[in-house]
Amino acid sequence: MGDALDEPWWEPQPGTHSSSDSNSPDPSDDEEMEKSTNTSKPVQPDSDSGSKPATAKKRKQKKMSDILAESSPKPGVPEDLQKLLNQHFGTKRSVIELEELKLPDSCFLPSNDLTHSFSSYLKEICPKWAKLRKNHKEKSSVLMLIICSSALRCLELIKSVTAFKGDCKVIKLFAKHIKIKEQLNMLENGVIHLGVGTPGRIKALVKQDGLSLNSLKYLILDWNWRDQKLRRMIDIPEIRRETIDLLETGIIKLCREDSVKLGLF
């Protein structure tokens, strides 16, 4: 994102010609040209054609991370996710299919306004968590999924969720250092309330029927957090694609049925 353009954007100025121009002077005009060259004043470089292209090119090569570092962060809102889905599916689906992939406004929880810690945000959007976790008995499923861009970020959020989770069980749903068979066994043999992971691994577990979405009530996207390169999860092409694929794997349908609520942290 934000790659610099390598091609110059300016057009050649009128009156300038390359050595292969069809309007090059006739050999018979050489003597006249030599006289003109000796008597005319040096041609001053055109300030418009000389300095602006270089400045513009330099400006276009400015890194996206520099631009983001200079701008104030804006919290994600539901319209941002709707726009992302429209851009992804817009040219690939029919009008009817697009309508079925549209998230209703009612499925969105209040978004993080950048003032919350993770635990305080979860407490606000899910005030009845204690009752939910107490009544949850189904194996191979979770009540809440938290989607992050990396395993390291998942671990950070698992640590920061302590004040919210109480005595519920949490499972790590990312690929780094954890085999998918281990996660399948944990889901099959225990009652787990909260899953924190990356979209690619969660999608794989759902497709292998190792993770059921039947008990899912909340899906939280770690939308506003930026990595060392100042990229959000949706700014990373692979994570963006896998997140959209995961949403299409039954979650959008559950949102439209009002079974699952979406939050942007």
C-alpha positions as MATLAB code, in Angstrom:
seq = 'MGDALDEPWWEPQPGTHSSSDSNSPDPSDDEEMEKSTNTSKPVQPDSDSGSKPATAKKRKQKKMSDILAESSPKPGVPEDLQKLLNQHFGTKRSVIELEELKLPDSCFLPSNDLTHSFSSYLKEICPKWAKLRKNHKEKSSVLMLIICSSALRCLELIKSVTAFKGDCKVIKLFAKHIKIKEQLNMLENGVIHLGVGTPGRIKALVKQDGLSLNSLKYLILDWNWRDQKLRRMIDIPEIRRETIDLLETGIIKLCREDSVKLGLF';
ca = [
       0.000    0.000    0.000;
       1.116    3.433   -0.734;
       3.887    2.287   -3.106;
       5.728    5.057   -4.890;
       5.159    5.483   -8.603;
       8.334    4.907  -10.618;
       7.104    6.528  -13.830;
       7.314   10.349  -14.152;
       3.949   11.999  -14.307;
       4.813   14.992  -16.442;
       4.438   15.309  -20.207;
       7.275   16.563  -22.436;
       7.101   20.349  -22.836;
       5.961   21.688  -26.208;
       8.866   22.513  -28.445;
      11.276   19.878  -27.087;
      12.401   17.054  -29.363;
      14.334   13.855  -29.066;
      17.234   13.010  -31.362;
      14.922   10.850  -33.453;
      12.277   13.590  -33.941;
      11.001   13.815  -37.488;
      11.354   17.638  -37.321;
      15.145   17.526  -36.823;
      17.008   20.231  -38.838;
      18.073   19.489  -42.376;
      21.858   19.032  -42.884;
      21.767   22.127  -45.083;
      20.780   24.193  -42.074;
      23.902   23.294  -40.036;
      25.758   26.500  -40.854;
      22.795   28.685  -39.958;
      22.319   26.795  -36.692;
      25.963   27.257  -35.754;
      25.716   31.032  -36.179;
      22.563   31.113  -34.135;
      24.191   29.062  -31.376;
      27.187   31.397  -31.114;
      25.153   34.571  -30.875;
      22.162   33.513  -28.769;
      21.999   33.707  -25.002;
      22.224   30.520  -22.951;
      18.838   28.928  -22.556;
      17.636   29.029  -18.962;
      16.077   25.824  -17.718;
      12.316   25.973  -17.472;
      11.515   26.090  -13.764;
       8.229   24.297  -14.375;
       9.719   21.383  -16.268;
      12.935   21.163  -14.262;
      12.028   21.307  -10.587;
       8.424   20.192  -10.316;
       8.836   16.652  -11.637;
      11.671   15.939   -9.224;
       9.711   17.361   -6.322;
       6.597   15.454   -7.285;
       8.494   12.227   -7.697;
      10.120   12.670   -4.324;
       6.725   13.344   -2.788;
       5.244   10.210   -4.318;
       8.092    8.119   -2.939;
       7.241    9.100    0.620;
       6.626    5.999    2.691;
       3.143    5.230    3.897;
       4.530    4.696    7.397;
       5.795    8.302    7.388;
       2.406    9.596    6.298;
       0.622    7.591    8.992;
       3.117    8.675   11.636;
       2.354   12.321   10.869;
      -1.434   11.915   10.902;
      -3.711   11.497   13.883;
      -5.129    7.963   14.228;
      -8.802    7.589   13.421;
     -10.778    4.802   15.081;
     -12.419    2.259   12.832;
     -16.187    2.417   12.365;
     -18.705   -0.056   10.877;
     -18.717    1.844    7.582;
     -15.034    0.989    7.156;
     -15.765   -2.742    7.253;
     -18.749   -2.360    4.932;
     -16.571   -0.458    2.473;
     -13.869   -3.134    2.669;
     -16.363   -5.867    1.828;
     -17.859   -3.863   -1.029;
     -14.446   -3.231   -2.547;
     -13.534   -6.911   -2.290;
     -16.751   -8.409   -3.641;
     -17.935   -5.550   -5.860;
     -16.635   -6.839   -9.209;
     -16.888  -10.537   -8.369;
     -20.502  -11.013   -7.313;
     -23.936  -10.329   -8.684;
     -26.227   -7.692   -7.214;
     -28.217  -10.393   -5.394;
     -25.069  -11.965   -3.950;
     -23.780   -8.584   -2.810;
     -27.015   -7.966   -0.950;
     -26.584  -11.273    0.888;
     -23.043  -10.280    1.902;
     -24.108   -6.939    3.353;
     -23.789   -6.655    7.120;
     -26.848   -5.144    8.822;
     -26.251   -2.117   11.031;
     -27.868   -3.956   13.926;
     -25.052   -6.515   14.092;
     -22.405   -3.938   15.015;
     -21.349   -3.272   18.590;
     -20.007    0.139   19.643;
     -16.505    0.583   18.210;
     -13.466    1.367   20.305;
     -12.904    5.140   20.324;
      -9.200    4.605   21.166;
      -9.762    5.393   24.853;
     -10.367    1.818   26.028;
      -8.054   -0.887   27.251;
      -8.989   -4.244   25.770;
     -10.618   -5.490   28.975;
     -12.616   -2.290   29.476;
     -13.847   -2.463   25.889;
     -15.000   -6.067   26.287;
     -16.746   -5.232   29.567;
     -18.644   -2.446   27.829;
     -19.831   -4.474   24.848;
     -20.482   -7.698   26.781;
     -21.798   -6.826   30.255;
     -23.396  -10.287   30.723;
     -20.225  -12.249   30.027;
     -20.228  -14.013   33.431;
     -23.684  -15.465   32.776;
     -22.804  -16.454   29.210;
     -19.664  -18.322   30.173;
     -21.459  -20.106   33.022;
     -24.131  -21.449   30.668;
     -21.738  -22.457   27.899;
     -21.400  -26.268   27.761;
     -20.762  -27.038   24.098;
     -17.414  -28.495   23.032;
     -15.625  -27.601   19.770;
     -17.021  -24.077   20.001;
     -16.393  -20.715   21.651;
     -18.569  -17.798   22.703;
     -16.190  -15.113   21.495;
     -13.571  -14.960   18.744;
     -10.919  -12.253   18.706;
      -9.144  -11.823   15.354;
      -5.596  -10.415   15.242;
      -2.921   -9.941   12.592;
      -0.161  -12.004   14.217;
       0.618  -14.594   16.890;
       2.548  -12.004   18.912;
      -0.416   -9.657   18.957;
      -2.672  -12.549   20.017;
      -0.442  -13.198   23.028;
      -0.552   -9.510   23.973;
      -4.352   -9.489   23.938;
      -4.608  -12.742   25.879;
      -2.540  -11.146   28.652;
      -4.569   -7.943   28.592;
      -7.935   -9.721   28.739;
      -7.354  -11.113   32.252;
      -9.551   -8.526   33.976;
     -12.467   -9.417   31.699;
     -12.361  -13.174   31.227;
     -12.748  -14.323   34.835;
     -12.378  -18.097   35.111;
     -13.209  -18.850   31.489;
     -10.914  -20.944   29.315;
      -8.997  -19.291   26.473;
      -7.507  -21.027   23.440;
      -4.733  -19.758   21.155;
      -5.845  -20.098   17.551;
      -2.763  -19.187   15.543;
      -0.263  -21.274   13.581;
       3.068  -20.240   15.085;
       4.540  -23.107   17.166;
       1.102  -24.758   17.471;
       0.015  -27.622   15.235;
      -3.555  -27.607   14.042;
      -4.032  -31.143   15.424;
      -3.297  -29.864   18.922;
      -5.950  -27.177   18.576;
      -8.456  -29.683   17.184;
      -7.883  -31.957   20.182;
      -8.259  -29.113   22.670;
     -11.505  -27.972   21.076;
     -12.902  -31.502   20.895;
     -12.067  -32.494   24.462;
     -12.856  -29.352   26.437;
     -15.347  -26.542   26.908;
     -13.628  -23.337   25.806;
     -15.168  -19.906   26.058;
     -12.854  -17.524   24.235;
     -10.603  -17.945   21.200;
      -7.859  -15.519   20.162;
      -6.167  -16.098   16.843;
      -5.317  -15.195   13.280;
      -7.945  -15.374   10.520;
      -6.085  -17.981    8.455;
      -5.851  -20.576   11.231;
      -9.393  -19.930   12.485;
     -10.729  -20.335    8.947;
      -8.841  -23.642    8.597;
     -10.324  -24.941   11.870;
     -13.839  -23.986   10.775;
     -13.418  -25.687    7.397;
     -12.138  -28.868    9.055;
     -15.217  -28.867   11.316;
     -12.928  -28.588   14.305;
     -14.401  -25.231   15.343;
     -18.157  -24.846   15.285;
     -19.759  -21.412   14.990;
     -23.034  -22.550   16.573;
     -22.282  -21.051   20.001;
     -20.492  -17.947   18.721;
     -21.972  -14.699   20.052;
     -19.211  -12.136   19.543;
     -16.557  -11.557   16.891;
     -14.020   -8.835   17.696;
     -11.620   -7.506   15.057;
      -8.396   -5.973   16.358;
      -8.996   -3.196   13.858;
      -7.109   -0.154   15.154;
      -3.837   -1.694   16.341;
      -0.787   -1.037   14.140;
       2.408   -3.067   13.872;
       5.969   -1.694   13.729;
       5.357   -0.613   10.127;
       2.181    1.178   11.260;
      -0.035   -1.269    9.373;
      -3.451   -2.262   10.635;
      -4.591   -5.835   10.103;
      -6.613   -4.759    7.065;
      -3.570   -3.020    5.577;
      -1.735   -6.350    5.222;
      -2.999   -7.993    1.992;
      -2.837  -11.605    3.222;
      -4.530  -10.834    6.560;
      -7.168   -8.692    4.854;
      -8.018  -11.467    2.399;
      -8.126  -14.168    5.091;
     -10.309  -11.986    7.315;
     -12.818  -11.487    4.518;
     -12.743  -15.215    3.706;
     -13.398  -15.999    7.374;
     -16.349  -13.609    7.474;
     -17.768  -15.275    4.389;
     -17.391  -18.715    6.011;
     -20.709  -18.513    7.797;
     -20.121  -15.459    9.985;
     -21.818  -12.918    7.718;
     -24.830  -15.228    7.570;
     -24.919  -15.438   11.388;
     -24.674  -11.646   11.612;
     -27.600  -11.254    9.231;
     -29.579  -13.673   11.427;
     -28.703  -11.542   14.472;
     -26.890  -14.462   16.122;
     -23.435  -12.853   16.137;
     -22.383   -9.306   17.018;
     -19.342   -7.619   15.491;
     -16.981   -5.239   17.266;
     -14.020   -3.175   16.037;
     -11.417   -2.714   18.746;
];
